[in-house]
mmCIF file of C-alpha atoms in Angstrom:
data_model
loop_
_atom_site.group_PDB
_atom_site.id
_atom_site.type_symbol
_atom_site.label_atom_id
_atom_site.label_comp_id
_atom_site.label_asym_id
_atom_site.label_seq_id
_atom_site.Cartn_x
_atom_site.Cartn_y
_atom_site.Cartn_z
ATOM 1 C CA UNK A 81 -86.969 42.645 -2.159
ATOM 2 C CA UNK A 82 -84.301 41.663 0.366
ATOM 3 C CA UNK A 83 -81.155 43.741 0.057
ATOM 4 C CA UNK A 84 -77.857 41.952 0.936
ATOM 5 C CA UNK A 85 -75.767 43.799 3.523
ATOM 6 C CA UNK A 86 -72.303 44.777 2.293
ATOM 7 C CA UNK A 87 -69.350 43.550 4.421
ATOM 8 C CA UNK A 88 -66.899 46.170 5.495
ATOM 9 C CA UNK A 89 -63.507 45.574 3.711
ATOM 10 C CA UNK A 90 -61.690 46.808 6.770
ATOM 11 C CA UNK A 91 -63.008 43.859 8.770
ATOM 12 C CA UNK A 92 -61.748 41.372 6.154
ATOM 13 C CA UNK A 93 -58.378 43.109 6.074
ATOM 14 C CA UNK A 94 -58.088 42.936 9.848
ATOM 15 C CA UNK A 95 -58.748 39.179 9.850
ATOM 16 C CA UNK A 96 -56.103 38.598 7.104
ATOM 17 C CA UNK A 97 -53.503 40.722 8.873
ATOM 18 C CA UNK A 98 -54.225 38.962 12.173
ATOM 19 C CA UNK A 99 -53.777 35.539 10.549
ATOM 20 C CA UNK A 100 -50.460 36.593 9.027
ATOM 21 C CA UNK A 101 -49.250 37.896 12.383
ATOM 22 C CA UNK A 102 -50.200 34.619 14.063
ATOM 23 C CA UNK A 103 -48.322 32.555 11.444
ATOM 24 C CA UNK A 104 -45.192 34.730 11.732
ATOM 25 C CA UNK A 105 -45.322 34.614 15.506
ATOM 26 C CA UNK A 106 -45.673 30.847 15.467
ATOM 27 C CA UNK A 107 -42.647 30.506 13.227
ATOM 28 C CA UNK A 108 -40.621 32.889 15.369
ATOM 29 C CA UNK A 109 -41.497 31.309 18.664
ATOM 30 C CA UNK A 110 -42.012 27.636 17.833
ATOM 31 C CA UNK A 111 -40.090 27.058 14.595
ATOM 32 C CA UNK A 112 -36.423 25.962 14.288
ATOM 33 C CA UNK A 113 -34.258 28.828 15.467
ATOM 34 C CA UNK A 114 -37.223 30.554 17.080
ATOM 35 C CA UNK A 115 -37.277 32.306 20.387
ATOM 36 C CA UNK A 116 -38.789 29.377 22.241
ATOM 37 C CA UNK A 117 -36.909 26.583 20.433
ATOM 38 C CA UNK A 118 -34.546 24.595 22.598
ATOM 39 C CA UNK A 119 -30.851 25.390 22.170
ATOM 40 C CA UNK A 120 -27.636 24.369 23.884
ATOM 41 C CA UNK A 121 -24.462 26.393 24.047
ATOM 42 C CA UNK A 122 -20.857 25.191 24.078
ATOM 43 C CA UNK A 123 -17.481 26.830 24.184
ATOM 44 C CA UNK A 124 -14.698 26.227 21.646
ATOM 45 C CA UNK A 125 -11.073 27.326 21.760
ATOM 46 C CA UNK A 126 -8.957 27.347 18.606
ATOM 47 C CA UNK A 127 -5.145 27.673 18.477
ATOM 48 C CA UNK A 128 -5.188 29.534 15.172
ATOM 49 C CA UNK A 129 -6.675 32.815 14.072
ATOM 50 C CA UNK A 130 -10.448 33.019 13.816
ATOM 51 C CA UNK A 131 -10.357 35.691 11.118
ATOM 52 C CA UNK A 132 -13.311 35.041 8.830
ATOM 53 C CA UNK A 133 -15.461 33.546 11.619
ATOM 54 C CA UNK A 134 -18.259 35.918 12.596
ATOM 55 C CA UNK A 135 -21.300 35.934 14.828
ATOM 56 C CA UNK A 136 -23.966 34.092 12.871
ATOM 57 C CA UNK A 137 -21.492 31.827 11.036
ATOM 58 C CA UNK A 138 -22.971 28.342 10.611
ATOM 59 C CA UNK A 139 -22.135 25.349 12.791
ATOM 60 C CA UNK A 140 -22.342 22.124 10.825
ATOM 61 C CA UNK A 141 -21.984 18.400 11.407
ATOM 62 C CA UNK A 142 -20.440 16.868 8.278
ATOM 63 C CA UNK A 143 -21.846 19.732 6.243
ATOM 64 C CA UNK A 144 -25.388 19.724 7.748
ATOM 65 C CA UNK A 145 -26.223 22.936 9.644
ATOM 66 C CA UNK A 146 -27.105 22.278 13.282
ATOM 67 C CA UNK A 147 -26.504 25.714 14.806
ATOM 68 C CA UNK A 148 -24.608 28.966 14.616
ATOM 69 C CA UNK A 149 -21.894 31.049 16.276
ATOM 70 C CA UNK A 150 -23.374 33.261 18.980
ATOM 71 C CA UNK A 151 -20.432 35.097 20.489
ATOM 72 C CA UNK A 152 -16.707 35.696 19.959
ATOM 73 C CA UNK A 153 -14.566 37.654 22.396
ATOM 74 C CA UNK A 154 -11.043 37.939 23.724
ATOM 75 C CA UNK A 155 -10.144 36.947 27.276
ATOM 76 C CA UNK A 156 -6.897 37.222 29.209
ATOM 77 C CA UNK A 157 -5.820 34.844 31.921
ATOM 78 C CA UNK A 158 -4.611 36.784 35.022
ATOM 79 C CA UNK A 159 -2.351 33.910 36.099
ATOM 80 C CA UNK A 160 -0.160 33.635 33.010
ATOM 81 C CA UNK A 161 -1.303 36.729 31.058
ATOM 82 C CA UNK A 162 -2.198 34.610 28.061
ATOM 83 C CA UNK A 163 -4.929 35.552 25.642
ATOM 84 C CA UNK A 164 -7.776 33.219 24.800
ATOM 85 C CA UNK A 165 -10.503 33.595 22.214
ATOM 86 C CA UNK A 166 -13.523 31.558 23.261
ATOM 87 C CA UNK A 167 -16.078 30.932 20.529
ATOM 88 C CA UNK A 168 -19.573 30.371 21.907
ATOM 89 C CA UNK A 169 -21.735 28.224 19.621
ATOM 90 C CA UNK A 170 -25.415 27.443 19.879
ATOM 91 C CA UNK A 171 -26.757 24.090 18.689
ATOM 92 C CA UNK A 172 -30.437 23.417 17.989
ATOM 93 C CA UNK A 173 -31.456 19.864 18.909
ATOM 94 C CA UNK A 174 -34.545 20.192 16.709
ATOM 95 C CA UNK A 175 -32.298 20.164 13.645
ATOM 96 C CA UNK A 176 -31.169 16.633 14.532
ATOM 97 C CA UNK A 177 -33.374 13.661 13.648
ATOM 98 C CA UNK A 178 -35.020 11.386 16.196
ATOM 99 C CA UNK A 179 -33.717 7.975 15.066
ATOM 100 C CA UNK A 180 -31.629 5.829 17.379
ATOM 101 C CA UNK A 181 -28.293 7.267 16.308
ATOM 102 C CA UNK A 182 -29.304 10.923 16.346
ATOM 103 C CA UNK A 183 -31.156 10.382 19.624
ATOM 104 C CA UNK A 184 -27.797 9.658 21.222
ATOM 105 C CA UNK A 185 -26.442 12.884 19.742
ATOM 106 C CA UNK A 186 -29.538 14.694 20.990
ATOM 107 C CA UNK A 187 -28.994 13.390 24.500
ATOM 108 C CA UNK A 188 -25.382 14.502 24.233
ATOM 109 C CA UNK A 189 -26.374 18.026 23.229
ATOM 110 C CA UNK A 190 -28.897 18.236 26.074
ATOM 111 C CA UNK A 191 -26.345 17.102 28.644
ATOM 112 C CA UNK A 192 -24.851 20.039 30.546
ATOM 113 C CA UNK A 193 -24.264 18.488 33.937
ATOM 114 C CA UNK A 194 -21.232 16.753 35.319
ATOM 115 C CA UNK A 195 -21.044 13.047 35.910
ATOM 116 C CA UNK A 196 -21.841 10.489 33.237
ATOM 117 C CA UNK A 197 -22.052 13.074 30.463
ATOM 118 C CA UNK A 198 -22.978 11.447 27.097
ATOM 119 C CA UNK A 199 -21.044 14.122 25.213
ATOM 120 C CA UNK A 200 -17.863 12.895 26.883
ATOM 121 C CA UNK A 201 -18.501 9.449 25.443
ATOM 122 C CA UNK A 202 -18.773 11.009 21.988
ATOM 123 C CA UNK A 203 -15.627 13.026 22.656
ATOM 124 C CA UNK A 204 -13.792 9.826 23.590
ATOM 125 C CA UNK A 205 -15.007 8.280 20.335
ATOM 126 C CA UNK A 206 -13.549 11.202 18.363
ATOM 127 C CA UNK A 207 -16.021 14.092 18.248
ATOM 128 C CA UNK A 208 -13.977 17.206 17.331
ATOM 129 C CA UNK A 209 -14.683 20.745 16.121
ATOM 130 C CA UNK A 210 -12.685 22.286 13.293
ATOM 131 C CA UNK A 211 -12.621 25.577 11.412
ATOM 132 C CA UNK A 212 -13.201 25.191 7.693
ATOM 133 C CA UNK A 213 -13.347 27.587 4.767
ATOM 134 C CA UNK A 214 -16.875 28.386 3.669
ATOM 135 C CA UNK A 215 -16.024 30.563 0.651
ATOM 136 C CA UNK A 216 -12.798 31.143 -1.213
ATOM 137 C CA UNK A 217 -14.069 34.477 -2.485
ATOM 138 C CA UNK A 218 -15.094 36.017 0.848
ATOM 139 C CA UNK A 219 -12.768 33.994 3.110
ATOM 140 C CA UNK A 220 -15.617 33.241 5.494
ATOM 141 C CA UNK A 221 -15.163 30.360 7.947
ATOM 142 C CA UNK A 222 -17.600 28.005 9.673
ATOM 143 C CA UNK A 223 -17.398 25.451 12.489
ATOM 144 C CA UNK A 224 -17.635 21.825 11.400
ATOM 145 C CA UNK A 225 -18.060 18.825 13.708
ATOM 146 C CA UNK A 226 -16.890 15.371 12.693
ATOM 147 C CA UNK A 227 -15.472 12.162 14.156
ATOM 148 C CA UNK A 228 -11.667 12.056 14.380
ATOM 149 C CA UNK A 229 -10.846 9.141 16.717
ATOM 150 C CA UNK A 230 -7.103 9.289 16.004
ATOM 151 C CA UNK A 231 -6.658 12.850 17.283
ATOM 152 C CA UNK A 232 -5.922 13.858 20.908
ATOM 153 C CA UNK A 233 -8.374 15.714 23.122
ATOM 154 C CA UNK A 234 -7.142 19.319 23.320
ATOM 155 C CA UNK A 235 -8.394 22.783 24.316
ATOM 156 C CA UNK A 236 -10.868 21.605 26.941
ATOM 157 C CA UNK A 237 -9.059 22.741 30.126
ATOM 158 C CA UNK A 238 -10.992 25.994 30.465
ATOM 159 C CA UNK A 239 -13.332 27.003 33.251
ATOM 160 C CA UNK A 240 -16.002 28.894 31.347
ATOM 161 C CA UNK A 241 -19.718 29.438 31.520
ATOM 162 C CA UNK A 242 -20.400 26.646 29.014
ATOM 163 C CA UNK A 243 -18.916 23.148 28.540
ATOM 164 C CA UNK A 244 -15.786 23.149 26.322
ATOM 165 C CA UNK A 245 -15.555 20.765 23.381
ATOM 166 C CA UNK A 246 -12.202 19.664 21.890
ATOM 167 C CA UNK A 247 -10.931 21.202 18.665
ATOM 168 C CA UNK A 248 -8.329 20.229 16.075
ATOM 169 C CA UNK A 249 -6.301 22.359 13.626
ATOM 170 C CA UNK A 250 -7.812 22.972 10.225
ATOM 171 C CA UNK A 251 -6.230 21.912 6.955
ATOM 172 C CA UNK A 252 -5.248 25.526 6.318
ATOM 173 C CA UNK A 253 -3.506 25.647 9.718
ATOM 174 C CA UNK A 254 -1.517 22.501 8.939
ATOM 175 C CA UNK A 255 -0.565 23.907 5.533
ATOM 176 C CA UNK A 256 0.495 27.204 7.113
ATOM 177 C CA UNK A 257 2.540 25.320 9.715
ATOM 178 C CA UNK A 258 4.262 23.362 6.971
ATOM 179 C CA UNK A 259 5.178 26.592 5.173
ATOM 180 C CA UNK A 260 6.313 28.115 8.460
ATOM 181 C CA UNK A 261 8.686 25.201 9.090
ATOM 182 C CA UNK A 262 10.203 25.538 5.639
ATOM 183 C CA UNK A 263 13.402 27.642 5.264
ATOM 184 C CA UNK A 264 11.744 30.128 2.936
ATOM 185 C CA UNK A 265 14.625 32.617 2.990
ATOM 186 C CA UNK A 266 17.117 29.937 2.034
ATOM 187 C CA UNK A 267 14.826 28.581 -0.662
ATOM 188 C CA UNK A 268 14.218 32.071 -2.045
ATOM 189 C CA UNK A 269 17.967 32.767 -2.066
ATOM 190 C CA UNK A 270 18.669 29.523 -3.907
ATOM 191 C CA UNK A 271 15.872 30.269 -6.358
ATOM 192 C CA UNK A 272 17.277 33.736 -7.057
ATOM 193 C CA UNK A 273 20.784 32.318 -7.532
ATOM 194 C CA UNK A 274 19.450 29.638 -9.866
ATOM 195 C CA UNK A 275 17.564 32.234 -11.910
ATOM 196 C CA UNK A 276 20.679 34.426 -12.114
ATOM 197 C CA UNK A 277 22.798 31.458 -13.180
ATOM 198 C CA UNK A 278 20.257 30.468 -15.802
ATOM 199 C CA UNK A 279 20.126 34.010 -17.137
ATOM 200 C CA UNK A 280 23.939 34.125 -17.253
ATOM 201 C CA UNK A 281 24.007 30.834 -19.102
ATOM 202 C CA UNK A 282 21.415 31.957 -21.621
ATOM 203 C CA UNK A 283 23.301 35.194 -22.327
ATOM 204 C CA UNK A 284 26.733 33.536 -22.447
ATOM 205 C CA UNK A 285 28.625 33.973 -25.776
ATOM 206 C CA UNK A 286 29.941 30.409 -25.485
ATOM 207 C CA UNK A 287 26.371 29.106 -25.562
ATOM 208 C CA UNK A 288 25.620 31.017 -28.761
ATOM 209 C CA UNK A 289 28.910 29.835 -30.298
ATOM 210 C CA UNK A 290 28.134 26.281 -29.279
ATOM 211 C CA UNK A 291 24.665 26.492 -30.818
ATOM 212 C CA UNK A 292 26.167 27.895 -34.027
ATOM 213 C CA UNK A 293 28.737 25.070 -34.154
ATOM 214 C CA UNK A 294 26.020 22.564 -33.453
ATOM 215 C CA UNK A 295 24.010 23.991 -36.335
ATOM 216 C CA UNK A 296 27.035 23.664 -38.649
ATOM 217 C CA UNK A 297 27.673 20.117 -37.444
ATOM 218 C CA UNK A 298 24.046 19.213 -38.033
ATOM 219 C CA UNK A 299 24.279 20.588 -41.590
ATOM 220 C CA UNK A 300 27.464 18.604 -42.278
ATOM 221 C CA UNK A 301 25.907 15.472 -40.826
ATOM 222 C CA UNK A 302 22.848 15.958 -43.007
ATOM 223 C CA UNK A 303 25.033 16.317 -46.109
ATOM 224 C CA UNK A 304 27.041 13.222 -45.112
ATOM 225 C CA UNK A 305 23.897 11.176 -44.668
ATOM 226 C CA UNK A 306 22.580 12.359 -48.023
ATOM 227 C CA UNK A 307 25.861 11.432 -49.761
ATOM 228 C CA UNK A 308 25.948 8.082 -47.978
ATOM 229 C CA UNK A 309 22.388 7.383 -49.049
ATOM 230 C CA UNK A 310 23.270 8.139 -52.681
ATOM 231 C CA UNK A 311 26.222 5.741 -52.530
ATOM 232 C CA UNK A 312 24.482 2.990 -50.661
ATOM 233 C CA UNK A 313 21.597 2.729 -53.097
ATOM 234 C CA UNK A 314 23.721 1.471 -56.067
ATOM 235 C CA UNK A 315 25.690 -0.748 -53.685
ATOM 236 C CA UNK A 316 22.477 -2.294 -52.441
ATOM 237 C CA UNK A 317 21.341 -2.902 -56.015
ATOM 238 C CA UNK A 318 24.672 -4.547 -56.851
ATOM 239 C CA UNK A 319 24.563 -6.672 -53.724
ATOM 240 C CA UNK A 320 21.035 -7.785 -54.547
ATOM 241 C CA UNK A 321 22.121 -8.774 -58.064
ATOM 242 C CA UNK A 322 25.157 -10.654 -56.695
ATOM 243 C CA UNK A 323 22.949 -12.583 -54.306
ATOM 244 C CA UNK A 324 20.607 -13.535 -57.130
ATOM 245 C CA UNK A 325 23.550 -14.755 -59.239
ATOM 246 C CA UNK A 326 24.990 -16.679 -56.297
ATOM 247 C CA UNK A 327 21.646 -18.315 -55.720
ATOM 248 C CA UNK A 328 21.468 -19.337 -59.401
ATOM 249 C CA UNK A 329 25.045 -20.691 -59.312
ATOM 250 C CA UNK A 330 24.368 -22.723 -56.196
ATOM 251 C CA UNK A 331 21.266 -24.175 -57.817
ATOM 252 C CA UNK A 332 23.346 -25.125 -60.883
ATOM 253 C CA UNK A 333 26.010 -26.773 -58.709
ATOM 254 C CA UNK A 334 23.328 -28.735 -56.873
ATOM 255 C CA UNK A 335 21.953 -30.007 -60.163
ATOM 256 C CA UNK A 336 25.443 -31.213 -61.212
ATOM 257 C CA UNK A 337 26.517 -32.713 -57.913
ATOM 258 C CA UNK A 338 23.517 -34.987 -57.531
ATOM 259 C CA UNK A 339 24.181 -37.073 -60.740
ATOM 260 C CA UNK A 340 27.914 -37.118 -59.884
ATOM 261 C CA UNK A 341 27.132 -38.459 -56.449
ATOM 262 C CA UNK A 342 24.999 -41.176 -58.006
ATOM 263 C CA UNK A 343 27.874 -42.131 -60.328
ATOM 264 C CA UNK A 344 30.359 -42.189 -57.449
ATOM 265 C CA UNK A 345 27.994 -44.367 -55.481
ATOM 266 C CA UNK A 346 27.627 -46.817 -58.399
ATOM 267 C CA UNK A 347 31.413 -46.885 -58.973
ATOM 268 C CA UNK A 348 31.983 -47.555 -55.317
ATOM 269 C CA UNK A 349 29.572 -50.482 -55.390
ATOM 270 C CA UNK A 350 31.359 -51.954 -58.473
ATOM 271 C CA UNK A 351 34.783 -51.434 -56.948
ATOM 272 C CA UNK A 352 33.663 -53.040 -53.710
ATOM 273 C CA UNK A 353 32.414 -56.092 -55.677
ATOM 274 C CA UNK A 354 35.742 -56.325 -57.500
ATOM 275 C CA UNK A 355 37.631 -56.127 -54.232
ATOM 276 C CA UNK A 356 35.500 -58.921 -52.828
ATOM 277 C CA UNK A 357 36.282 -61.105 -55.855
ATOM 278 C CA UNK A 358 39.993 -60.257 -55.619
ATOM 279 C CA UNK A 359 39.972 -61.166 -51.938
ATOM 280 C CA UNK A 360 38.376 -64.516 -52.747
ATOM 281 C CA UNK A 361 41.019 -65.141 -55.449
ATOM 282 C CA UNK A 362 43.783 -64.210 -53.005
ATOM 283 C CA UNK A 363 42.403 -66.722 -50.536
ATOM 284 C CA UNK A 364 42.342 -69.452 -53.164
ATOM 285 C CA UNK A 365 45.936 -68.580 -54.224
ATOM 286 C CA UNK A 366 47.089 -68.757 -50.643
ATOM 287 C CA UNK A 367 45.511 -72.174 -50.281
ATOM 288 C CA UNK A 368 47.182 -73.307 -53.513
ATOM 289 C CA UNK A 369 50.543 -72.034 -52.315
ATOM 290 C CA UNK A 370 50.124 -73.906 -49.087
ATOM 291 C CA UNK A 371 49.612 -77.047 -51.129
ATOM 292 C CA UNK A 372 52.736 -76.300 -53.171
ATOM 293 C CA UNK A 373 54.661 -75.700 -50.008
ATOM 294 C CA UNK A 374 53.755 -79.134 -48.758
ATOM 295 C CA UNK A 375 54.906 -80.645 -52.082
ATOM 296 C CA UNK A 376 58.179 -78.741 -52.124
ATOM 297 C CA UNK A 377 59.275 -79.459 -48.582
ATOM 298 C CA UNK A 378 62.117 -81.612 -49.874
ATOM 299 C CA UNK A 379 63.399 -79.156 -52.448
ATOM 300 C CA UNK A 380 65.044 -76.075 -50.853
ATOM 301 C CA UNK A 381 65.298 -74.057 -54.059
ATOM 302 C CA UNK A 382 61.659 -74.517 -54.844
ATOM 303 C CA UNK A 383 60.925 -73.689 -51.255
ATOM 304 C CA UNK A 384 62.769 -70.336 -51.478
ATOM 305 C CA UNK A 385 60.908 -69.365 -54.640
ATOM 306 C CA UNK A 386 57.679 -70.331 -52.990
ATOM 307 C CA UNK A 387 58.493 -68.136 -49.975
ATOM 308 C CA UNK A 388 59.269 -65.159 -52.235
ATOM 309 C CA UNK A 389 56.025 -65.730 -54.135
ATOM 310 C CA UNK A 390 54.046 -65.833 -50.892
ATOM 311 C CA UNK A 391 55.676 -62.594 -49.743
ATOM 312 C CA UNK A 392 54.707 -60.857 -52.987
ATOM 313 C CA UNK A 393 51.166 -62.128 -52.675
ATOM 314 C CA UNK A 394 51.095 -60.900 -49.073
ATOM 315 C CA UNK A 395 52.249 -57.424 -50.174
ATOM 316 C CA UNK A 396 49.615 -57.362 -52.891
ATOM 317 C CA UNK A 397 46.955 -58.339 -50.349
ATOM 318 C CA UNK A 398 48.069 -55.552 -48.015
ATOM 319 C CA UNK A 399 47.885 -53.038 -50.878
ATOM 320 C CA UNK A 400 44.404 -54.218 -51.720
ATOM 321 C CA UNK A 401 43.304 -53.921 -48.079
ATOM 322 C CA UNK A 402 44.789 -50.386 -47.833
ATOM 323 C CA UNK A 403 43.052 -49.353 -51.045
ATOM 324 C CA UNK A 404 39.789 -50.785 -49.754
ATOM 325 C CA UNK A 405 40.159 -48.834 -46.525
ATOM 326 C CA UNK A 406 40.947 -45.600 -48.407
ATOM 327 C CA UNK A 407 37.879 -46.103 -50.577
ATOM 328 C CA UNK A 408 35.645 -46.708 -47.605
ATOM 329 C CA UNK A 409 36.949 -43.521 -45.963
ATOM 330 C CA UNK A 410 36.636 -41.361 -49.089
ATOM 331 C CA UNK A 411 34.745 -42.788 -52.117
ATOM 332 C CA UNK A 412 36.023 -39.889 -54.308
ATOM 333 C CA UNK A 413 39.635 -41.122 -54.111
ATOM 334 C CA UNK A 414 39.128 -42.902 -57.434
ATOM 335 C CA UNK A 415 38.312 -39.556 -59.082
ATOM 336 C CA UNK A 416 41.002 -37.389 -57.444
ATOM 337 C CA UNK A 417 43.786 -39.936 -57.123
ATOM 338 C CA UNK A 418 46.090 -40.330 -54.154
ATOM 339 C CA UNK A 419 47.769 -37.218 -52.872
ATOM 340 C CA UNK A 420 49.506 -38.514 -49.756
ATOM 341 C CA UNK A 421 51.082 -41.862 -48.953
ATOM 342 C CA UNK A 422 51.470 -43.001 -52.527
ATOM 343 C CA UNK A 423 54.445 -45.207 -51.582
ATOM 344 C CA UNK A 424 52.722 -46.897 -48.659
#
């Protein structure tokens, strides 16, 4: 019977270890951030402190990591003895996509020669680097790239080993500058004086006396309102009853006035008819008197009596006309009688 040969476990282990080493080496040499991956370095200069920015801190574009900080040192310019802190960053083009937009960024990152440098076109369109806070707990910073077309191009006049990209102050720098421009000593002095004045006011005996008097006044006002409420309630009841009685009285008067008005209207109509008949009779009498006057032209005595009679009739007619006018103006004159002008 054929006996199967046993495989040495050491051989299998060697093949597995070799495969793992090959995978790790491929990732190290050919993966993003590997030894053989393409990178480009740039130099940044910030006006503020770089405390919290370390070697290995991320470099991001709008929050997406595209590289890291490779070196931070301090340099002094022999001409003016000024200190500079160049921050060398390394950007990995492989971390940027290959579409049309990112291809332009990729060409910009690859450009390290003078002339028509694509990165300068992006700089003119507003590409700026800025320090931002990565963690409030640790205070770590990172470099963030974004488009700021309204900001000037600054911090690029340096002759270094790598091309310099413009930077802008961070939000924390602007806030610190605002606080630095504020007169903090004066504000603190005013705040201390205000606190001392408030404490003096709160511990003043006049304030406690005023509060005590206010408490007494509030108690007296409360008692006054309570007393006024007790007095106003019966008054309101009495006023309500008076209004009800007045309403009843007015209704009673209305019921009496309407029949009286009807009677006055009927009396006025009768009186007007009588006046019309009297006027007709006066006209007939005047015509008769005119006839008598013609007959008595030759008798002077009869003529004088006739004149006196006509005058009396004329007065009576005027009285009738005046009475008619008074009645038309006020139909109730028959009920009240004449008050003024009784002798007219």
